[in-house]
PDB file of C-alpha atoms in Angstrom:
ATOM      1  CA  MET X   1       0.000   0.000   0.000  1.00 59.00           C
ATOM      2  CA  LYS X   2       1.311   3.445  -0.929  1.00 62.00           C
ATOM      3  CA  SER X   3       2.071   5.617   2.101  1.00 68.00           C
ATOM      4  CA  ASP X   4       1.781   8.959   0.278  1.00 76.00           C
ATOM      5  CA  LEU X   5      -0.789  10.418  -2.075  1.00 79.00           C
ATOM      6  CA  THR X   6      -0.136  13.170  -4.582  1.00 86.00           C
ATOM      7  CA  VAL X   7      -3.063  15.344  -5.647  1.00 89.00           C
ATOM      8  CA  PRO X   8      -3.161  18.126  -8.239  1.00 93.00           C
ATOM      9  CA  VAL X   9      -3.861  21.746  -7.359  1.00 96.00           C
ATOM     10  CA  ILE X  10      -6.750  22.485  -9.699  1.00 98.00           C
ATOM     11  CA  GLY X  11      -7.270  26.103  -8.717  1.00 98.00           C
ATOM     12  CA  ILE X  12      -6.650  29.004  -6.345  1.00 98.00           C
ATOM     13  CA  VAL X  13      -9.065  30.969  -4.149  1.00 98.00           C
ATOM     14  CA  HIS X  14      -9.195  34.764  -4.333  1.00 98.00           C
ATOM     15  CA  SER X  15     -10.798  35.952  -1.084  1.00 97.00           C
ATOM     16  CA  PRO X  16     -10.805  39.150   1.007  1.00 96.00           C
ATOM     17  CA  PHE X  17      -8.865  37.360   3.762  1.00 96.00           C
ATOM     18  CA  HIS X  18      -5.162  38.143   3.388  1.00 94.00           C
ATOM     19  CA  GLU X  19      -4.369  37.068   6.961  1.00 93.00           C
ATOM     20  CA  LYS X  20      -5.554  34.041   8.941  1.00 92.00           C
ATOM     21  CA  PHE X  21      -6.759  36.177  11.856  1.00 92.00           C
ATOM     22  CA  GLY X  22     -10.462  36.968  11.437  1.00 93.00           C
ATOM     23  CA  ILE X  23     -11.367  34.107   9.105  1.00 93.00           C
ATOM     24  CA  PRO X  24     -14.566  32.360  10.312  1.00 93.00           C
ATOM     25  CA  ARG X  25     -13.781  29.048  12.003  1.00 88.00           C
ATOM     26  CA  GLN X  26     -16.443  27.296   9.892  1.00 90.00           C
ATOM     27  CA  PRO X  27     -17.835  27.930   6.388  1.00 93.00           C
ATOM     28  CA  ASN X  28     -21.174  29.672   5.813  1.00 92.00           C
ATOM     29  CA  LEU X  29     -21.174  31.550   9.130  1.00 93.00           C
ATOM     30  CA  VAL X  30     -20.690  34.757   7.129  1.00 95.00           C
ATOM     31  CA  GLN X  31     -21.584  35.068   3.444  1.00 96.00           C
ATOM     32  CA  VAL X  32     -18.155  36.254   2.362  1.00 96.00           C
ATOM     33  CA  PRO X  33     -17.712  36.285  -1.439  1.00 97.00           C
ATOM     34  CA  ALA X  34     -14.722  34.683  -3.163  1.00 98.00           C
ATOM     35  CA  ILE X  35     -13.595  33.613  -6.628  1.00 98.00           C
ATOM     36  CA  ILE X  36     -12.074  30.256  -7.538  1.00 98.00           C
ATOM     37  CA  GLU X  37      -9.762  30.561 -10.528  1.00 98.00           C
ATOM     38  CA  PHE X  38      -8.709  27.257 -12.063  1.00 98.00           C
ATOM     39  CA  ASN X  39      -5.365  26.162 -13.451  1.00 97.00           C
ATOM     40  CA  PRO X  40      -5.123  24.617 -16.930  1.00 97.00           C
ATOM     41  CA  PRO X  41      -6.384  22.101 -17.957  1.00 97.00           C
ATOM     42  CA  TYR X  42      -8.933  22.175 -15.105  1.00 97.00           C
ATOM     43  CA  ASP X  43     -10.310  25.560 -16.237  1.00 97.00           C
ATOM     44  CA  ASP X  44     -11.962  24.060 -19.331  1.00 98.00           C
ATOM     45  CA  ALA X  45     -15.616  25.152 -19.313  1.00 97.00           C
ATOM     46  CA  LEU X  46     -16.682  21.660 -20.409  1.00 98.00           C
ATOM     47  CA  ALA X  47     -15.656  20.359 -16.982  1.00 97.00           C
ATOM     48  CA  PHE X  48     -18.342  22.562 -15.390  1.00 98.00           C
ATOM     49  CA  GLU X  49     -21.304  21.574 -17.562  1.00 97.00           C
ATOM     50  CA  GLY X  50     -24.308  20.965 -15.285  1.00 97.00           C
ATOM     51  CA  LEU X  51     -22.753  22.584 -12.217  1.00 97.00           C
ATOM     52  CA  ASP X  52     -25.160  25.532 -12.480  1.00 96.00           C
ATOM     53  CA  GLU X  53     -27.962  23.192 -11.376  1.00 97.00           C
ATOM     54  CA  PHE X  54     -26.448  22.932  -7.877  1.00 98.00           C
ATOM     55  CA  SER X  55     -26.752  25.649  -5.243  1.00 97.00           C
ATOM     56  CA  HIS X  56     -23.818  24.543  -3.063  1.00 98.00           C
ATOM     57  CA  LEU X  57     -20.436  22.882  -3.442  1.00 97.00           C
ATOM     58  CA  TRP X  58     -17.968  20.917  -1.360  1.00 97.00           C
ATOM     59  CA  LEU X  59     -14.456  22.313  -1.640  1.00 97.00           C
ATOM     60  CA  ILE X  60     -11.423  20.186  -0.817  1.00 96.00           C
ATOM     61  CA  TRP X  61      -8.416  22.391  -0.192  1.00 96.00           C
ATOM     62  CA  SER X  62      -4.997  22.652   1.437  1.00 93.00           C
ATOM     63  CA  PHE X  63      -3.937  24.430   4.640  1.00 89.00           C
ATOM     64  CA  HIS X  64      -1.050  25.913   2.699  1.00 86.00           C
ATOM     65  CA  GLN X  65       0.188  28.324   5.377  1.00 83.00           C
ATOM     66  CA  ASN X  66       0.484  25.939   8.317  1.00 75.00           C
ATOM     67  CA  LYS X  67       3.650  26.389  10.333  1.00 63.00           C
ATOM     68  CA  ALA X  68       5.837  23.281  10.383  1.00 49.00           C
ATOM     69  CA  ASP X  69       6.131  21.492  13.708  1.00 44.00           C
ATOM     70  CA  SER X  70       9.225  22.711  15.573  1.00 42.00           C
ATOM     71  CA  GLN X  71      10.482  19.138  16.097  1.00 44.00           C
ATOM     72  CA  SER X  72       9.526  17.484  12.835  1.00 50.00           C
ATOM     73  CA  PRO X  73       7.368  18.637   9.891  1.00 56.00           C
ATOM     74  CA  LYS X  74       6.007  15.089   9.613  1.00 63.00           C
ATOM     75  CA  LYS X  75       5.221  14.574  13.292  1.00 76.00           C
ATOM     76  CA  PHE X  76       1.646  13.410  13.850  1.00 80.00           C
ATOM     77  CA  ARG X  77      -0.311  15.461  16.391  1.00 82.00           C
ATOM     78  CA  THR X  78      -2.704  13.134  18.154  1.00 88.00           C
ATOM     79  CA  GLN X  79      -4.501  15.895  20.078  1.00 86.00           C
ATOM     80  CA  ILE X  80      -5.372  19.565  19.655  1.00 78.00           C
ATOM     81  CA  ARG X  81      -7.117  22.284  21.684  1.00 82.00           C
ATOM     82  CA  PRO X  82     -10.323  23.413  19.909  1.00 78.00           C
ATOM     83  CA  PRO X  83     -10.956  27.204  20.218  1.00 75.00           C
ATOM     84  CA  ARG X  84     -14.634  26.397  20.796  1.00 72.00           C
ATOM     85  CA  LEU X  85     -13.656  24.767  24.112  1.00 75.00           C
ATOM     86  CA  GLY X  86     -11.643  27.758  25.272  1.00 70.00           C
ATOM     87  CA  GLY X  87      -8.300  26.499  24.007  1.00 71.00           C
ATOM     88  CA  ASN X  88      -7.692  24.560  27.237  1.00 77.00           C
ATOM     89  CA  GLN X  89      -9.324  21.154  26.720  1.00 84.00           C
ATOM     90  CA  LYS X  90      -7.586  18.585  24.525  1.00 87.00           C
ATOM     91  CA  LEU X  91      -9.388  16.393  22.009  1.00 86.00           C
ATOM     92  CA  GLY X  92      -8.248  13.877  19.447  1.00 90.00           C
ATOM     93  CA  VAL X  93      -7.330  15.477  16.128  1.00 86.00           C
ATOM     94  CA  PHE X  94      -9.907  13.320  14.331  1.00 88.00           C
ATOM     95  CA  ALA X  95     -12.637  14.704  16.629  1.00 87.00           C
ATOM     96  CA  SER X  96     -11.928  18.206  15.320  1.00 83.00           C
ATOM     97  CA  ARG X  97     -11.533  20.245  12.166  1.00 82.00           C
ATOM     98  CA  SER X  98      -8.099  21.437  13.220  1.00 80.00           C
ATOM     99  CA  MET X  99      -5.737  22.609  10.498  1.00 82.00           C
ATOM    100  CA  TYR X 100      -2.992  20.420  11.963  1.00 80.00           C
ATOM    101  CA  ARG X 101      -3.969  17.108  10.377  1.00 82.00           C
ATOM    102  CA  PRO X 102      -2.024  14.294   8.720  1.00 82.00           C
ATOM    103  CA  SER X 103      -3.052  15.373   5.216  1.00 83.00           C
ATOM    104  CA  GLU X 104      -3.428  19.130   5.890  1.00 86.00           C
ATOM    105  CA  LEU X 105      -6.596  19.004   3.791  1.00 91.00           C
ATOM    106  CA  GLY X 106      -9.669  21.096   4.568  1.00 93.00           C
ATOM    107  CA  LEU X 107     -13.316  20.611   3.618  1.00 95.00           C
ATOM    108  CA  SER X 108     -15.833  23.434   3.202  1.00 96.00           C
ATOM    109  CA  VAL X 109     -19.374  23.644   1.885  1.00 96.00           C
ATOM    110  CA  VAL X 110     -20.071  26.956   0.129  1.00 97.00           C
ATOM    111  CA  GLU X 111     -22.819  28.541  -1.934  1.00 98.00           C
ATOM    112  CA  LEU X 112     -22.289  28.526  -5.682  1.00 98.00           C
ATOM    113  CA  VAL X 113     -23.375  31.969  -6.873  1.00 98.00           C
ATOM    114  CA  LYS X 114     -22.338  31.697 -10.513  1.00 97.00           C
ATOM    115  CA  VAL X 115     -20.229  29.763 -12.995  1.00 98.00           C
ATOM    116  CA  ILE X 116     -18.399  32.464 -14.953  1.00 98.00           C
ATOM    117  CA  ARG X 117     -17.605  31.307 -18.495  1.00 97.00           C
ATOM    118  CA  GLN X 118     -15.407  33.187 -20.932  1.00 96.00           C
ATOM    119  CA  ASN X 119     -13.515  32.051 -24.030  1.00 96.00           C
ATOM    120  CA  GLY X 120     -14.061  28.388 -23.221  1.00 95.00           C
ATOM    121  CA  LYS X 121     -12.700  28.783 -19.680  1.00 97.00           C
ATOM    122  CA  ALA X 122     -14.568  28.848 -16.362  1.00 98.00           C
ATOM    123  CA  LYS X 123     -14.194  30.174 -12.842  1.00 98.00           C
ATOM    124  CA  LEU X 124     -16.579  30.171  -9.885  1.00 98.00           C
ATOM    125  CA  LEU X 125     -18.110  32.924  -7.788  1.00 98.00           C
ATOM    126  CA  ILE X 126     -18.924  31.515  -4.343  1.00 98.00           C
ATOM    127  CA  ARG X 127     -20.213  32.760  -0.975  1.00 98.00           C
ATOM    128  CA  GLY X 128     -19.671  31.594   2.582  1.00 97.00           C
ATOM    129  CA  ALA X 129     -15.947  31.018   2.156  1.00 92.00           C
ATOM    130  CA  ASP X 130     -13.717  30.436   5.189  1.00 95.00           C
ATOM    131  CA  LEU X 131     -10.588  30.446   3.041  1.00 96.00           C
ATOM    132  CA  LEU X 132      -7.416  32.497   3.025  1.00 96.00           C
ATOM    133  CA  ASN X 133      -6.556  34.319  -0.184  1.00 96.00           C
ATOM    134  CA  GLY X 134      -4.364  32.021  -2.286  1.00 96.00           C
ATOM    135  CA  THR X 135      -5.720  28.773  -0.814  1.00 97.00           C
ATOM    136  CA  PRO X 136      -5.048  25.862  -3.213  1.00 97.00           C
ATOM    137  CA  ILE X 137      -8.136  23.897  -4.277  1.00 98.00           C
ATOM    138  CA  VAL X 138      -7.562  20.198  -4.956  1.00 97.00           C
ATOM    139  CA  ASP X 139     -11.146  19.217  -5.876  1.00 97.00           C
ATOM    140  CA  ILE X 140     -14.755  20.391  -5.943  1.00 97.00           C
ATOM    141  CA  LYS X 141     -17.900  18.281  -5.701  1.00 97.00           C
ATOM    142  CA  PRO X 142     -21.595  19.205  -5.812  1.00 97.00           C
ATOM    143  CA  TYR X 143     -23.503  19.271  -2.527  1.00 97.00           C
ATOM    144  CA  ILE X 144     -26.345  16.738  -2.562  1.00 96.00           C
ATOM    145  CA  ALA X 145     -29.100  17.887  -0.197  1.00 94.00           C
ATOM    146  CA  TYR X 146     -30.891  14.560   0.359  1.00 94.00           C
ATOM    147  CA  SER X 147     -27.740  12.729   1.446  1.00 94.00           C
ATOM    148  CA  ASP X 148     -25.331  15.433   2.651  1.00 93.00           C
ATOM    149  CA  ALA X 149     -27.812  17.177   4.994  1.00 90.00           C
ATOM    150  CA  ILE X 150     -28.602  15.145   8.118  1.00 88.00           C
ATOM    151  CA  PRO X 151     -30.825  17.251  10.439  1.00 88.00           C
ATOM    152  CA  GLU X 152     -30.672  14.773  13.341  1.00 89.00           C
ATOM    153  CA  ALA X 153     -26.869  14.526  13.294  1.00 86.00           C
ATOM    154  CA  LYS X 154     -24.932  14.976  16.544  1.00 88.00           C
ATOM    155  CA  SER X 155     -22.093  17.503  16.472  1.00 83.00           C
ATOM    156  CA  GLY X 156     -20.257  16.818  19.710  1.00 80.00           C
ATOM    157  CA  PHE X 157     -18.882  19.982  21.310  1.00 75.00           C
ATOM    158  CA  ALA X 158     -20.131  22.086  18.357  1.00 76.00           C
ATOM    159  CA  GLN X 159     -23.828  21.174  18.422  1.00 77.00           C
ATOM    160  CA  ALA X 160     -25.016  24.813  18.328  1.00 78.00           C
ATOM    161  CA  ALA X 161     -23.756  27.825  16.402  1.00 78.00           C
ATOM    162  CA  PRO X 162     -21.521  30.164  18.438  1.00 80.00           C
ATOM    163  CA  ALA X 163     -23.139  33.017  20.345  1.00 86.00           C
ATOM    164  CA  LEU X 164     -22.734  36.400  18.635  1.00 93.00           C
ATOM    165  CA  LEU X 165     -21.272  39.542  20.176  1.00 95.00           C
ATOM    166  CA  ASP X 166     -22.789  43.025  19.879  1.00 97.00           C
ATOM    167  CA  ILE X 167     -21.051  45.546  17.608  1.00 97.00           C
ATOM    168  CA  ASP X 168     -20.482  49.239  18.339  1.00 97.00           C
ATOM    169  CA  TRP X 169     -18.544  51.608  16.075  1.00 98.00           C
ATOM    170  CA  THR X 170     -16.821  54.612  17.596  1.00 97.00           C
ATOM    171  CA  ILE X 171     -17.493  58.023  16.063  1.00 97.00           C
ATOM    172  CA  GLN X 172     -14.004  57.973  14.553  1.00 97.00           C
ATOM    173  CA  ALA X 173     -14.489  54.567  12.910  1.00 97.00           C
ATOM    174  CA  SER X 174     -17.930  55.525  11.593  1.00 97.00           C
ATOM    175  CA  GLU X 175     -16.573  58.711  10.039  1.00 97.00           C
ATOM    176  CA  GLN X 176     -13.677  56.814   8.482  1.00 97.00           C
ATOM    177  CA  ALA X 177     -16.123  54.304   6.981  1.00 97.00           C
ATOM    178  CA  LYS X 178     -18.266  57.120   5.552  1.00 97.00           C
ATOM    179  CA  ALA X 179     -15.203  58.769   4.012  1.00 96.00           C
ATOM    180  CA  LEU X 180     -14.091  55.535   2.338  1.00 95.00           C
ATOM    181  CA  ILE X 181     -17.634  54.897   1.070  1.00 95.00           C
ATOM    182  CA  LYS X 182     -17.748  58.434  -0.361  1.00 94.00           C
ATOM    183  CA  GLN X 183     -14.452  57.749  -2.152  1.00 92.00           C
ATOM    184  CA  GLN X 184     -15.905  54.459  -3.459  1.00 92.00           C
ATOM    185  CA  LEU X 185     -13.106  52.576  -1.729  1.00 90.00           C
ATOM    186  CA  PHE X 186     -15.510  50.741   0.597  1.00 94.00           C
ATOM    187  CA  ASP X 187     -19.232  49.966   0.706  1.00 95.00           C
ATOM    188  CA  THR X 188     -22.033  49.196   3.159  1.00 96.00           C
ATOM    189  CA  GLU X 189     -22.113  45.506   2.162  1.00 96.00           C
ATOM    190  CA  GLN X 190     -18.466  45.143   3.198  1.00 96.00           C
ATOM    191  CA  GLN X 191     -19.217  46.982   6.430  1.00 97.00           C
ATOM    192  CA  GLY X 192     -22.044  44.550   7.158  1.00 97.00           C
ATOM    193  CA  LEU X 193     -19.773  41.551   6.505  1.00 97.00           C
ATOM    194  CA  ILE X 194     -17.130  43.005   8.828  1.00 97.00           C
ATOM    195  CA  ASN X 195     -19.775  43.336  11.541  1.00 97.00           C
ATOM    196  CA  GLU X 196     -20.727  39.679  11.096  1.00 97.00           C
ATOM    197  CA  LEU X 197     -17.092  38.561  11.222  1.00 97.00           C
ATOM    198  CA  LEU X 198     -16.363  40.538  14.387  1.00 97.00           C
ATOM    199  CA  ALA X 199     -19.560  39.275  16.037  1.00 97.00           C
ATOM    200  CA  LEU X 200     -18.063  35.762  15.851  1.00 94.00           C
ATOM    201  CA  ASP X 201     -15.177  36.901  18.122  1.00 93.00           C
ATOM    202  CA  PRO X 202     -12.003  36.249  16.091  1.00 92.00           C
ATOM    203  CA  ARG X 203      -9.703  36.398  19.125  1.00 89.00           C
ATOM    204  CA  PRO X 204      -7.673  33.346  20.205  1.00 81.00           C
ATOM    205  CA  ALA X 205      -9.617  31.505  22.886  1.00 74.00           C
ATOM    206  CA  TYR X 206      -6.989  32.186  25.541  1.00 74.00           C
ATOM    207  CA  GLN X 207      -7.102  35.994  25.166  1.00 78.00           C
ATOM    208  CA  ASP X 208      -9.588  38.057  27.178  1.00 79.00           C
ATOM    209  CA  ASP X 209      -8.129  41.526  27.737  1.00 83.00           C
ATOM    210  CA  ALA X 210     -10.690  44.330  27.403  1.00 83.00           C
ATOM    211  CA  ASN X 211      -7.911  46.884  26.843  1.00 87.00           C
ATOM    212  CA  ARG X 212      -6.102  45.020  24.106  1.00 93.00           C
ATOM    213  CA  VAL X 213      -6.539  46.462  20.614  1.00 95.00           C
ATOM    214  CA  TYR X 214      -6.675  43.924  17.780  1.00 96.00           C
ATOM    215  CA  GLY X 215      -6.216  44.482  14.074  1.00 96.00           C
ATOM    216  CA  MET X 216      -8.013  42.543  11.335  1.00 96.00           C
ATOM    217  CA  ALA X 217      -7.520  42.894   7.596  1.00 96.00           C
ATOM    218  CA  TYR X 218     -10.473  42.482   5.261  1.00 96.00           C
ATOM    219  CA  ASP X 219      -9.880  42.997   1.545  1.00 95.00           C
ATOM    220  CA  PHE X 220      -8.343  46.484   1.309  1.00 94.00           C
ATOM    221  CA  VAL X 221      -9.193  47.806   4.781  1.00 96.00           C
ATOM    222  CA  ASN X 222      -7.735  47.279   8.225  1.00 96.00           C
ATOM    223  CA  ILE X 223     -10.045  47.290  11.244  1.00 97.00           C
ATOM    224  CA  THR X 224      -8.877  47.865  14.807  1.00 97.00           C
ATOM    225  CA  PHE X 225     -11.176  46.838  17.648  1.00 97.00           C
ATOM    226  CA  ARG X 226     -11.448  45.919  21.327  1.00 96.00           C
ATOM    227  CA  ILE X 227     -13.757  43.410  22.978  1.00 95.00           C
ATOM    228  CA  ALA X 228     -15.213  44.095  26.407  1.00 91.00           C
ATOM    229  CA  GLY X 229     -17.580  41.464  27.729  1.00 90.00           C
ATOM    230  CA  GLN X 230     -20.084  40.737  24.976  1.00 93.00           C
ATOM    231  CA  GLN X 231     -19.403  43.893  22.981  1.00 95.00           C
ATOM    232  CA  VAL X 232     -17.015  44.580  20.110  1.00 96.00           C
ATOM    233  CA  ILE X 233     -15.902  48.210  19.896  1.00 97.00           C
ATOM    234  CA  VAL X 234     -14.619  49.131  16.427  1.00 97.00           C
ATOM    235  CA  GLU X 235     -12.004  51.845  16.897  1.00 97.00           C
ATOM    236  CA  SER X 236     -10.737  52.594  13.390  1.00 97.00           C
ATOM    237  CA  LEU X 237     -11.056  51.683   9.716  1.00 97.00           C
ATOM    238  CA  THR X 238      -8.175  52.515   7.391  1.00 96.00           C
ATOM    239  CA  LYS X 239      -7.321  51.726   3.799  1.00 95.00           C
ATOM    240  CA  ILE X 240      -4.581  49.183   3.084  1.00 92.00           C
ATOM    241  CA  HIS X 241      -2.380  49.874   0.054  1.00 81.00           C
ATOM    242  CA  ARG X 242      -1.416  46.507  -1.443  1.00 70.00           C
TER     243      ARG X 242
END
């Protein structure tokens, strides 16, 4: 039996997440848009015939920015600390969706908004992505509602969706958002998505300092914020020049 498996990278994700901090911990928690651009020969439009009939897709992808283990890049981690459990309780790696897995492969279900066809090539517009910009895609498969959705399924420590925090923008942050919107460098849809992302509490589970200011990049803006109790206070919104 072969011990290793080689898979092709069929495409790359273009998303507004240029840093890992702030990415939702599960897909479809926030309807973040993204584009999947395919590498030849996988970009042939014929390979996507019939895909328009499906509303959602499974994406199989690679955790391409994982840090190598300090002792050995190949060392198998048997246990991890899920953020959902406060980062203190250990569970088996196969009882989690941790990025530190033997294969370093991820699985996400996303909404298929549109198959974009041009000159015999195709790319996909999706929503609900929990993927870093540049994430390699190794396969896509259609989501089949009658078999993939199991309403009575048990989800262990993640049975219910996470509780959401309240959002409050300071006067300074609100004025900065208005200025960027006026310059057509930002829009209210992006502001709404940022609110939804922050409401999920992107902080590491072990951090709980009401005075600490965090920074999160989303597309071409940087957001600074604090979290006190159940409230996120957005302090500033500035343009990033990439």
